[in-house]
Coordinates of C-alpha atoms in Angstrom, one line a residue:
M1 CA 60.7 34.6 -63.3
E2 CA 58.9 37.6 -63.0
G3 CA 55.8 36.0 -64.0
K4 CA 56.1 33.5 -61.8
A5 CA 56.5 36.6 -59.0
V6 CA 53.5 38.1 -60.1
L7 CA 51.4 34.8 -59.7
A8 CA 52.8 34.3 -56.4
V9 CA 51.8 38.1 -55.4
L10 CA 48.5 37.6 -56.8
F11 CA 47.9 34.0 -54.8
I12 CA 49.1 35.9 -51.8
V13 CA 46.5 38.7 -52.1
G14 CA 43.7 36.1 -53.1
L15 CA 44.6 34.6 -49.9
L16 CA 44.3 37.5 -47.5
V17 CA 41.3 39.1 -49.2
G18 CA 39.6 35.7 -48.7
A19 CA 40.7 35.4 -45.1
G20 CA 39.1 39.1 -44.9
I21 CA 35.8 37.9 -46.4
G22 CA 35.5 34.8 -44.4
Y23 CA 36.3 36.8 -41.1
A24 CA 33.3 39.2 -42.2
A25 CA 31.0 36.2 -43.0
A26 CA 32.0 34.3 -39.6
P27 CA 29.0 34.4 -36.9
P28 CA 29.4 37.0 -34.4
R29 CA 31.1 35.7 -31.2
V30 CA 29.0 34.4 -28.6
E31 CA 30.1 35.5 -25.0
V32 CA 29.4 32.9 -22.3
V33 CA 28.9 34.4 -18.9
T34 CA 28.8 32.2 -15.9
E35 CA 26.9 32.9 -13.1
E36 CA 27.1 31.0 -9.8
V37 CA 23.5 30.2 -8.3
E38 CA 23.2 29.3 -4.8
V39 CA 20.8 26.2 -4.5
P40 CA 18.9 26.1 -0.7
A41 CA 20.1 23.1 1.1
L42 CA 17.7 20.5 0.9
S43 CA 16.2 20.2 4.8
G44 CA 13.3 18.8 6.7
T45 CA 11.4 15.3 6.4
I46 CA 11.1 13.2 3.1
K47 CA 8.0 10.8 3.6
I48 CA 8.0 7.7 1.9
G49 CA 5.0 5.9 1.5
A50 CA 4.7 1.9 2.1
I51 CA 1.5 0.2 1.4
L52 CA 2.1 -3.3 2.3
S53 CA 0.0 -6.5 2.8
L54 CA 0.0 -6.3 6.8
T55 CA -3.1 -8.4 6.6
G56 CA -4.9 -10.8 4.1
G57 CA -3.1 -13.3 1.8
L58 CA 0.3 -11.9 1.6
A59 CA 0.4 -10.9 5.3
T60 CA 3.7 -13.4 5.7
Y61 CA 5.3 -11.6 3.2
A62 CA 4.7 -8.2 4.2
E63 CA 6.0 -8.6 7.6
N64 CA 9.5 -9.0 6.3
E65 CA 9.1 -6.2 3.9
K66 CA 8.1 -4.1 7.0
V67 CA 11.0 -5.2 9.1
A68 CA 13.4 -4.1 6.3
L69 CA 11.9 -0.9 5.7
E70 CA 12.0 0.0 9.3
I71 CA 16.0 -1.1 9.3
A72 CA 16.4 0.8 6.2
E73 CA 14.9 4.1 7.8
E74 CA 17.0 3.6 11.0
E75 CA 20.3 3.5 9.2
I76 CA 20.0 6.1 6.7
N77 CA 18.5 8.4 9.1
A78 CA 21.9 7.7 10.9
M79 CA 24.2 8.2 8.3
L80 CA 22.3 11.5 7.5
E81 CA 23.1 12.5 11.0
A82 CA 26.4 11.5 11.1
C83 CA 26.9 13.9 8.1
D84 CA 25.5 16.6 9.9
S85 CA 22.6 16.9 7.2
P86 CA 19.4 18.2 8.2
V87 CA 17.2 15.9 6.1
R88 CA 15.4 12.9 7.5
I89 CA 13.3 10.3 5.9
E90 CA 10.0 8.9 7.5
V91 CA 8.5 5.7 6.3
L92 CA 4.7 5.9 6.7
F93 CA 3.1 2.5 6.8
M94 CA -0.5 1.6 5.6
D95 CA -2.1 -1.8 5.5
S96 CA -3.6 -2.6 2.0
E97 CA -5.3 -5.7 3.5
T98 CA -4.1 -7.5 0.1
K99 CA -7.2 -5.8 -1.5
P100 CA -6.7 -3.7 -4.4
D101 CA -10.1 -1.2 -3.5
V102 CA -8.0 -0.6 0.1
A103 CA -4.5 -0.2 -1.6
L104 CA -5.9 2.7 -3.6
S105 CA -7.6 4.2 -1.1
K106 CA -4.3 4.0 1.1
L107 CA -2.5 5.5 -2.0
Q108 CA -4.6 8.5 -2.3
D109 CA -4.6 9.1 1.3
L110 CA -0.6 9.3 1.2
A111 CA -0.7 11.7 -1.7
A112 CA -2.9 13.8 0.3
Q113 CA 0.1 14.0 2.5
G114 CA 2.5 15.3 -0.2
V115 CA 4.1 11.8 -0.3
Q116 CA 5.7 11.1 -4.2
V117 CA 7.4 7.9 -3.7
V118 CA 5.6 4.5 -2.5
I119 CA 6.8 1.3 -1.7
G120 CA 4.6 -1.9 -1.8
L121 CA 1.6 -2.8 -3.5
M122 CA 3.0 -6.6 -3.2
S123 CA 0.2 -8.0 -5.5
S124 CA -0.2 -7.4 -9.2
A125 CA -4.1 -6.9 -8.6
E126 CA -3.5 -3.9 -6.0
V127 CA -0.8 -2.5 -8.6
R128 CA -3.3 -2.8 -11.5
N129 CA -5.9 -0.8 -9.2
C130 CA -3.4 1.9 -8.6
K131 CA -1.3 2.4 -11.9
T132 CA -3.7 4.5 -13.4
Y133 CA -3.9 7.2 -10.4
A134 CA -0.1 6.5 -9.7
D135 CA 0.4 7.8 -13.5
T136 CA -1.7 10.4 -13.4
N137 CA -0.5 11.9 -10.2
K138 CA 3.2 11.4 -10.8
I139 CA 3.5 9.0 -8.1
L140 CA 6.6 6.4 -8.1
V141 CA 5.3 3.2 -6.8
I142 CA 8.3 0.4 -6.2
S143 CA 6.8 -2.9 -5.9
P144 CA 8.6 -6.0 -4.7
S145 CA 6.6 -8.7 -5.8
S146 CA 4.2 -7.9 -8.4
T147 CA 4.8 -10.3 -11.7
A148 CA 1.7 -10.1 -13.8
P149 CA 3.4 -9.8 -17.3
D150 CA 0.5 -7.2 -18.6
L151 CA 1.9 -4.8 -16.0
A152 CA 5.4 -4.6 -17.6
I153 CA 4.9 -1.1 -19.6
A154 CA 7.2 1.3 -20.4
D155 CA 7.5 4.6 -19.2
D156 CA 5.0 4.4 -16.4
Y157 CA 5.7 5.2 -12.9
V158 CA 5.8 1.7 -11.8
F159 CA 8.7 -0.2 -11.2
R160 CA 8.9 -3.9 -10.2
F161 CA 11.7 -6.0 -8.8
C162 CA 10.8 -8.9 -9.8
P163 CA 11.0 -10.9 -13.3
D164 CA 7.5 -11.2 -14.5
D165 CA 5.9 -14.4 -15.0
T166 CA 6.7 -14.8 -18.8
K167 CA 9.7 -15.9 -17.0
Q168 CA 8.6 -17.7 -14.1
G169 CA 5.8 -19.4 -15.5
P170 CA 8.1 -21.4 -18.4
A171 CA 10.3 -22.3 -15.6
M172 CA 8.0 -24.0 -13.6
A173 CA 6.2 -25.7 -16.5
R174 CA 9.8 -27.1 -17.2
V175 CA 10.3 -28.2 -13.5
I176 CA 6.8 -30.1 -13.6
W177 CA 7.3 -31.7 -16.9
D178 CA 10.8 -32.7 -16.1
S179 CA 9.9 -34.5 -12.6
G180 CA 7.4 -36.9 -15.4
V181 CA 4.3 -35.2 -14.9
R182 CA 2.4 -35.1 -18.1
Y183 CA -1.3 -34.0 -17.1
V184 CA -1.9 -31.0 -14.9
I185 CA -5.2 -29.4 -13.0
P186 CA -4.5 -25.8 -12.3
V187 CA -5.9 -24.3 -9.3
Y188 CA -5.3 -20.7 -8.9
R189 CA -6.0 -17.2 -7.2
G190 CA -8.6 -15.5 -9.2
D191 CA -6.2 -12.3 -9.6
A192 CA -3.6 -11.0 -12.0
W193 CA -1.0 -12.7 -10.5
G194 CA -2.8 -16.3 -10.1
V195 CA -4.1 -16.3 -13.8
G196 CA -1.2 -14.3 -15.3
L197 CA 1.1 -17.2 -13.8
V198 CA -1.2 -20.2 -14.7
E199 CA -1.8 -19.0 -18.2
A200 CA 2.3 -18.5 -19.1
A201 CA 2.8 -22.2 -17.1
M202 CA 0.5 -23.7 -18.8
A203 CA 1.0 -22.3 -22.2
R204 CA 4.6 -24.1 -22.1
F205 CA 3.8 -27.1 -20.0
E206 CA 1.4 -27.7 -23.5
E207 CA 4.2 -26.6 -25.9
L208 CA 6.1 -29.2 -24.1
G209 CA 3.5 -32.1 -24.7
G210 CA 1.7 -31.9 -21.7
T211 CA -2.2 -32.1 -21.2
V212 CA -3.8 -29.4 -19.3
A213 CA -7.4 -29.7 -18.1
E214 CA -9.8 -26.7 -17.6
G215 CA -8.6 -25.7 -14.0
I216 CA -10.5 -24.5 -11.4
M217 CA -10.3 -20.8 -10.3
Y218 CA -10.9 -19.2 -6.9
S219 CA -11.7 -16.0 -5.2
P220 CA -8.4 -14.7 -3.1
E221 CA -11.3 -13.2 -0.6
A222 CA -12.7 -16.7 -0.3
R223 CA -12.5 -19.0 3.0
E224 CA -14.6 -21.5 2.4
F225 CA -13.6 -24.2 -0.6
T226 CA -15.9 -26.7 -0.4
A227 CA -17.1 -26.5 -3.9
E228 CA -13.9 -26.2 -5.1
V229 CA -12.7 -29.2 -3.5
S230 CA -15.8 -31.3 -4.6
T231 CA -14.9 -30.2 -8.4
L232 CA -11.1 -30.9 -7.6
A233 CA -12.0 -34.5 -6.4
D234 CA -14.3 -35.3 -9.4
M235 CA -11.5 -33.8 -11.9
V236 CA -9.1 -35.6 -10.2
E237 CA -10.7 -38.9 -10.7
E238 CA -11.2 -38.4 -14.6
A239 CA -7.6 -37.9 -14.5
V240 CA -6.7 -40.9 -13.2
K241 CA -9.0 -42.9 -15.3
Y242 CA -7.3 -41.0 -18.1
L243 CA -3.9 -41.5 -17.1
R244 CA -4.7 -45.3 -16.5
R245 CA -5.2 -45.6 -20.1
R246 CA -2.1 -44.7 -20.8
S247 CA 1.0 -46.7 -19.8
G248 CA 3.4 -45.1 -17.4
G249 CA 1.3 -42.5 -16.9
R250 CA 1.8 -40.2 -13.5
L251 CA -0.2 -37.6 -11.7
L252 CA 0.9 -34.7 -10.1
R253 CA -1.7 -32.8 -7.9
S254 CA -0.9 -29.5 -7.3
V255 CA -2.7 -26.7 -6.1
R256 CA -1.6 -23.1 -6.8
G257 CA -1.8 -21.2 -3.6
S258 CA -2.3 -24.4 -1.3
S259 CA -0.9 -22.3 1.6
H260 CA -4.0 -19.7 1.0
I261 CA -6.4 -23.0 1.1
L262 CA -5.2 -25.2 3.9

């Protein structure tokens, strides 16, 4: 019993010594000091740029975008007023004329006014031409309609609301194929959107077993299409001859961007 008592005492002493050493070796306490900092309230007018294709090939779409932004501006300012907020927003509208060089010039004009958020740049060609400037100057661009696959770049300053043409193109090819068409002559805009969409659609169409002619690319700036129409007529004639040699063939004369041609 006496031996056990001695062992018990030694064990308790060891615990106490170990606890003391552990306490001495422990890192010093870090005192956390909480300080309240008053953040100045936001006030004034926040300018938001809107570079829309108010003229040019996408003008009909831009009209809707402009009306939507005007309604949003009115409703947001009404809400801010109801909340007794001193903040207001102002949308600065710019016309890109559906031209990439004009779009870049307008973006630079907005940047000179201190604008850091821009809605618009509706075509992929405009986005491509403005992207480097937007990224370099950290201007957030929100495009409602750009779809070129090669502009889907992570960690940049461009946000796009539409799925890119790697989704739309194959879906288009499937619709054409399911309608019974097996031969396509693509006629398309010679810009980032037109080229990207045709490449995505026709690649899938060929995978399904269809035949794709070389196609005809036209300039988005063009207003006269005599040469393109003449070339298309010759290609259609050759396509008809080709299909006549195949039983049950059907021909779809589908012109990409026909609204711009007609």
